[in-house]
Short mmCIF file of C-alpha atoms in Angstrom, two decimals:
data_model
loop_
_atom_site.label_atom_id
_atom_site.label_comp_id
_atom_site.label_asym_id
_atom_site.label_seq_id
_atom_site.Cartn_x
_atom_site.Cartn_y
_atom_site.Cartn_z
CA MET A 1 -46.08 133.72 83.20
CA LYS A 2 -43.13 133.48 80.57
CA ILE A 3 -39.40 132.99 80.84
CA SER A 4 -36.80 134.70 79.51
CA VAL A 5 -32.82 134.45 79.91
CA PHE A 6 -29.72 137.28 79.92
CA TYR A 7 -29.07 138.02 76.11
CA ASP A 8 -25.79 138.31 77.40
CA HIS A 9 -25.65 134.93 77.93
CA ALA A 10 -26.11 133.82 74.50
CA LEU A 11 -23.36 136.02 73.05
CA THR A 12 -21.43 134.54 76.32
CA ALA A 13 -22.31 130.96 74.70
CA SER A 14 -21.83 131.91 71.33
CA GLY A 15 -18.09 132.49 71.83
CA GLN A 16 -17.95 129.43 74.45
CA THR A 17 -19.19 126.80 71.65
CA GLY A 18 -18.63 128.16 68.70
CA LEU A 19 -22.22 129.18 67.48
CA SER A 20 -23.47 131.97 65.73
CA ILE A 21 -25.73 133.59 67.84
CA GLN A 22 -28.54 133.02 65.58
CA GLU A 23 -27.82 129.19 66.10
CA VAL A 24 -27.57 129.79 70.08
CA LEU A 25 -31.16 131.91 70.38
CA LYS A 26 -32.74 128.82 68.25
CA GLN A 27 -31.15 126.61 70.77
CA VAL A 28 -33.08 128.91 73.66
CA LYS A 29 -36.21 129.23 71.85
CA ALA A 30 -35.84 125.37 71.47
CA TYR A 31 -35.76 125.31 75.50
CA GLY A 32 -38.64 127.11 76.06
CA ILE A 33 -37.55 130.48 76.73
CA GLU A 34 -39.47 132.93 75.27
CA GLY A 35 -37.45 136.43 76.05
CA VAL A 36 -34.68 138.21 77.00
CA GLU A 37 -33.35 140.53 78.78
CA LEU A 38 -30.84 143.17 76.98
CA ASP A 39 -28.30 145.34 78.44
CA PHE A 40 -29.29 149.23 77.50
CA ASP A 41 -25.78 150.06 76.32
CA GLN A 42 -25.66 147.06 74.13
CA ALA A 43 -29.27 146.65 72.35
CA SER A 44 -28.75 151.04 71.91
CA ALA A 45 -25.62 150.58 69.91
CA ASP A 46 -27.80 149.12 67.04
CA PRO A 47 -31.54 148.71 67.97
CA GLU A 48 -32.74 147.59 64.54
CA ALA A 49 -30.04 145.05 64.29
CA ILE A 50 -30.99 143.31 67.93
CA ARG A 51 -35.02 143.78 67.16
CA SER A 52 -34.31 142.04 63.98
CA THR A 53 -32.26 139.33 65.49
CA LEU A 54 -34.91 138.53 68.10
CA GLN A 55 -37.83 138.45 65.62
CA GLU A 56 -35.71 136.52 63.54
CA ALA A 57 -35.51 133.87 66.42
CA GLY A 58 -38.96 134.24 67.64
CA LEU A 59 -38.07 136.20 71.51
CA THR A 60 -39.34 138.92 72.74
CA ALA A 61 -37.52 141.51 74.80
CA ALA A 62 -38.44 141.43 77.82
CA CYS A 63 -36.88 143.81 80.09
CA VAL A 64 -33.62 146.13 79.05
CA TYR A 65 -31.59 146.93 82.06
CA GLY A 66 -29.11 150.01 82.28
CA PHE A 67 -26.64 151.76 84.76
CA PHE A 68 -26.65 155.66 85.46
CA ASP A 69 -24.93 157.79 88.08
CA PHE A 70 -27.84 159.63 89.34
CA GLY A 71 -26.12 160.29 92.26
CA GLU A 72 -23.44 162.45 90.35
CA GLN A 73 -26.04 163.81 87.99
CA PRO A 74 -29.40 163.86 86.41
CA GLN A 75 -28.00 162.09 82.74
CA THR A 76 -31.67 162.87 82.11
CA GLU A 77 -31.40 162.56 78.26
CA ARG A 78 -29.59 159.20 78.90
CA ALA A 79 -32.66 158.30 80.66
CA HIS A 80 -34.98 158.72 78.40
CA ARG A 81 -32.83 157.67 75.64
CA PHE A 82 -32.72 154.43 77.61
CA ILE A 83 -36.99 154.30 78.13
CA GLU A 84 -36.80 154.74 74.42
CA THR A 85 -35.23 151.88 73.17
CA ALA A 86 -36.98 150.09 75.61
CA ALA A 87 -39.94 151.29 73.70
CA PHE A 88 -38.90 150.63 70.32
CA LEU A 89 -37.73 147.06 71.24
CA GLY A 90 -41.29 146.31 72.72
CA ALA A 91 -40.08 145.44 76.07
CA ASP A 92 -42.78 146.72 78.91
CA LYS A 93 -40.22 146.86 81.50
CA VAL A 94 -37.37 148.54 82.30
CA LEU A 95 -34.28 147.66 85.33
CA ALA A 96 -32.68 150.92 86.55
CA ILE A 97 -29.35 150.62 88.57
CA PRO A 98 -29.15 154.74 89.71
CA GLY A 99 -25.93 154.48 90.65
CA PHE A 100 -23.46 153.40 93.57
CA ILE A 101 -21.71 155.38 96.59
CA GLU A 102 -18.75 154.68 97.71
CA GLU A 103 -18.23 152.96 101.26
CA SER A 104 -16.12 155.87 101.95
CA ALA A 105 -18.72 158.60 101.90
CA GLY A 106 -19.49 160.75 104.56
CA ALA A 107 -23.07 160.93 106.31
CA GLU A 108 -24.31 164.16 104.31
CA GLU A 109 -22.81 162.63 100.81
CA ARG A 110 -24.28 159.52 101.06
CA SER A 111 -28.05 161.50 101.96
CA GLN A 112 -27.42 163.61 98.79
CA ALA A 113 -26.34 161.08 96.52
CA LEU A 114 -29.66 159.12 97.71
CA GLN A 115 -31.99 162.11 96.95
CA ARG A 116 -30.42 163.00 93.61
CA MET A 117 -30.76 159.44 92.88
CA SER A 118 -34.35 159.02 93.76
CA GLU A 119 -35.33 162.45 92.13
CA GLY A 120 -33.74 160.95 88.89
CA LEU A 121 -36.34 157.74 89.34
CA ARG A 122 -39.22 159.78 89.64
CA ASP A 123 -38.07 161.72 86.35
CA MET A 124 -37.89 158.10 84.31
CA CYS A 125 -40.78 157.13 85.92
CA ARG A 126 -42.52 160.09 84.55
CA TYR A 127 -41.55 159.38 81.43
CA ALA A 128 -42.10 156.19 80.87
CA SER A 129 -45.65 156.19 82.24
CA ASP A 130 -46.25 157.67 79.45
CA ARG A 131 -45.33 155.21 76.94
CA GLY A 132 -46.17 152.56 78.76
CA ILE A 133 -43.37 151.39 80.44
CA THR A 134 -42.66 150.46 84.21
CA VAL A 135 -39.36 151.32 85.62
CA THR A 136 -38.08 148.22 88.20
CA MET A 137 -34.99 148.15 90.53
CA GLU A 138 -33.50 145.16 92.18
CA ASP A 139 -31.42 144.00 95.12
CA PHE A 140 -28.05 144.43 93.67
CA ASP A 141 -24.74 142.56 94.86
CA ASP A 142 -22.14 145.42 95.25
CA SER A 143 -21.24 146.82 98.41
CA ARG A 144 -21.78 150.28 96.73
CA ALA A 145 -24.91 149.79 95.85
CA PRO A 146 -27.04 151.39 98.60
CA PHE A 147 -30.29 149.05 97.61
CA SER A 148 -28.35 145.37 98.29
CA THR A 149 -30.60 144.77 100.98
CA SER A 150 -34.78 144.56 101.06
CA ALA A 151 -34.52 147.65 103.74
CA GLU A 152 -32.70 149.31 101.45
CA LEU A 153 -34.23 148.45 98.13
CA LEU A 154 -37.60 149.05 100.09
CA TRP A 155 -36.14 152.70 101.02
CA PHE A 156 -36.34 153.52 97.16
CA LEU A 157 -39.46 151.75 96.26
CA GLU A 158 -41.48 154.00 99.17
CA GLN A 159 -39.76 157.20 97.90
CA VAL A 160 -40.66 156.46 94.41
CA PRO A 161 -44.23 154.59 94.51
CA GLU A 162 -44.19 154.44 90.91
CA LEU A 163 -41.26 152.05 90.78
CA GLY A 164 -41.38 147.89 90.74
CA CYS A 165 -39.31 145.15 92.60
CA THR A 166 -37.21 143.52 90.22
CA PHE A 167 -36.96 140.51 93.13
CA ASP A 168 -33.57 138.55 92.21
CA THR A 169 -33.16 135.48 94.05
CA GLY A 170 -29.77 135.10 94.27
CA ASN A 171 -28.17 138.78 95.19
CA PHE A 172 -29.64 138.44 98.85
CA LYS A 173 -26.75 135.85 99.74
CA TYR A 174 -24.48 138.77 98.48
CA ARG A 175 -25.36 140.55 102.33
CA GLY A 176 -26.43 137.35 103.96
CA GLU A 177 -29.62 138.19 104.09
CA ASP A 178 -32.20 135.64 104.29
CA GLU A 179 -34.24 135.30 100.65
CA LEU A 180 -37.17 134.11 102.31
CA SER A 181 -37.33 136.95 104.76
CA ALA A 182 -36.66 139.51 101.85
CA TYR A 183 -39.60 138.00 100.24
CA GLU A 184 -41.83 138.74 102.59
CA GLN A 185 -40.43 142.06 102.85
CA LEU A 186 -41.07 143.29 98.92
CA LYS A 187 -43.46 140.62 97.83
CA ASN A 188 -46.41 143.82 97.05
CA ARG A 189 -44.07 145.21 94.58
CA ILE A 190 -42.85 142.59 92.59
CA VAL A 191 -43.55 143.08 88.95
CA HIS A 192 -40.30 141.17 87.61
CA VAL A 193 -37.98 138.00 88.69
CA HIS A 194 -34.15 137.36 88.42
CA CYS A 195 -33.77 133.51 88.88
CA LYS A 196 -30.26 133.06 90.19
CA ASP A 197 -29.00 130.21 91.92
CA ARG A 198 -25.71 130.48 93.97
CA SER A 199 -23.32 127.67 94.45
CA LEU A 200 -20.73 127.44 97.56
CA ASP A 201 -18.29 124.55 96.28
CA ASN A 202 -17.84 124.32 92.69
CA PRO A 203 -15.25 125.99 91.19
CA GLU A 204 -15.24 124.47 87.74
CA ALA A 205 -18.81 126.64 87.23
CA GLY A 206 -17.46 129.65 86.68
CA ALA A 207 -15.93 133.00 88.18
CA PRO A 208 -17.16 133.91 91.52
CA LYS A 209 -19.00 136.55 92.95
CA ILE A 210 -16.94 137.06 96.70
CA ALA A 211 -19.82 138.21 99.22
CA ALA A 212 -19.44 141.00 101.50
CA ASP A 213 -18.51 138.27 104.38
CA GLY A 214 -15.50 137.07 101.23
CA THR A 215 -18.11 134.16 100.49
CA PRO A 216 -17.18 132.77 96.77
CA LEU A 217 -20.61 132.55 95.24
CA TYR A 218 -20.30 130.51 92.44
CA PRO A 219 -22.96 130.89 89.17
CA SER A 220 -25.18 127.67 89.34
CA PRO A 221 -28.27 126.36 87.17
CA MET A 222 -31.26 126.94 88.76
CA GLY A 223 -32.30 124.03 91.13
CA SER A 224 -28.08 122.96 91.80
CA GLY A 225 -27.58 125.71 94.04
CA CYS A 226 -27.97 126.81 97.67
CA ILE A 227 -30.77 129.67 97.08
CA PRO A 228 -34.54 128.17 98.15
CA ILE A 229 -35.79 129.48 94.65
CA ALA A 230 -38.40 126.65 94.47
CA GLU A 231 -39.95 127.69 97.44
CA ILE A 232 -39.65 131.27 96.12
CA VAL A 233 -41.02 130.37 93.11
CA GLY A 234 -44.06 128.39 94.90
CA LYS A 235 -44.97 132.00 96.57
CA LEU A 236 -45.06 133.75 93.21
CA VAL A 237 -47.34 131.31 91.94
CA LYS A 238 -49.93 130.83 94.97
CA SER A 239 -49.34 134.85 94.90
CA GLY A 240 -50.78 135.07 91.49
CA TYR A 241 -47.88 136.85 90.18
CA ASP A 242 -48.05 135.91 85.87
CA GLY A 243 -45.16 137.66 84.91
CA VAL A 244 -41.63 136.88 83.25
CA TYR A 245 -38.86 134.88 85.03
CA ALA A 246 -35.40 135.55 83.95
CA ILE A 247 -32.87 132.80 83.74
CA GLU A 248 -29.26 134.54 85.46
CA HIS A 249 -26.21 133.50 85.90
CA PHE A 250 -23.25 135.55 84.55
CA ASP A 251 -19.89 133.70 84.26
CA ALA A 252 -20.94 130.83 83.77
CA SER A 253 -18.38 128.29 82.20
CA ASN A 254 -20.71 126.23 79.65
CA GLN A 255 -23.63 129.15 79.18
CA LEU A 256 -25.75 126.51 77.11
CA LEU A 257 -25.89 123.67 79.43
CA PHE A 258 -27.02 126.01 82.13
CA MET A 259 -29.41 127.67 79.99
CA LYS A 260 -30.88 123.97 78.91
CA ARG A 261 -30.65 122.86 82.63
CA SER A 262 -32.14 126.22 84.47
CA ALA A 263 -35.13 126.38 81.81
CA ASP A 264 -35.67 122.42 81.93
CA TRP A 265 -35.56 122.96 85.93
CA LEU A 266 -38.00 125.71 86.17
CA ARG A 267 -40.41 124.61 83.65
CA SER A 268 -41.06 121.64 85.92
CA VAL A 269 -41.37 123.72 88.52
CA LEU A 270 -43.95 125.59 86.66
CA GLU A 271 -45.83 122.94 85.79
CA THR A 272 -46.23 121.02 88.95
CA PRO A 273 -49.56 122.04 90.86
CA ASN A 274 -49.17 123.62 93.49
CA ALA A 275 -45.82 124.60 92.26
#
């Protein structure tokens, strides 16, 4: 198993501290982090430079994530570039966010958009399979995402059997769903994990995500918030999961400190017998 972190967090840390991105990545590596999660639009702007930067830091590309609008248009060329960029960077997994549906959409409009999304994902999976890449989806924390709950995500996993699940520990809270129940629903399809904690009462930690019920969810280092991550990680280890655990806390006020605390906590949990 491997620990990764969002490359965006390193960029943010660079801006927060004045350190160069190379200096930040050197510290990230020293924290025991081995890989990064890359944004497609950012990585595709200059994939050679990204690959060189990662190689210099001794880090790998664990996953590339990208946003699409399959509900409105096929975007075949963009989808294929997405996979090709991941292959160039050496990532064996991608995370596709296939599109959003406005809450005002009618039943027929919503149904058609869902079908187009699943068709776009099927094509992407076929293209990715030939290149040894697994396409995944996650529980995404947005009211317009028709995959923000375990039931909604399962619908896509059933429609597109080639899809894997990226299990985001912190996003079920957005819709008020119990994380452990969600894990039981999705456990057989999990191939990648986003380790995200949430705080309910720490405004100084950074800008909050406002949940569907209006609750502010603040960023948190792993193990310091309200998400039962230790229990989830324990279940994953016992299930035989040996994939990537990706540290995630967008909008953190001190990304370098958050990354260190999260990596220290995660390594301690993973190294504990019977985690």
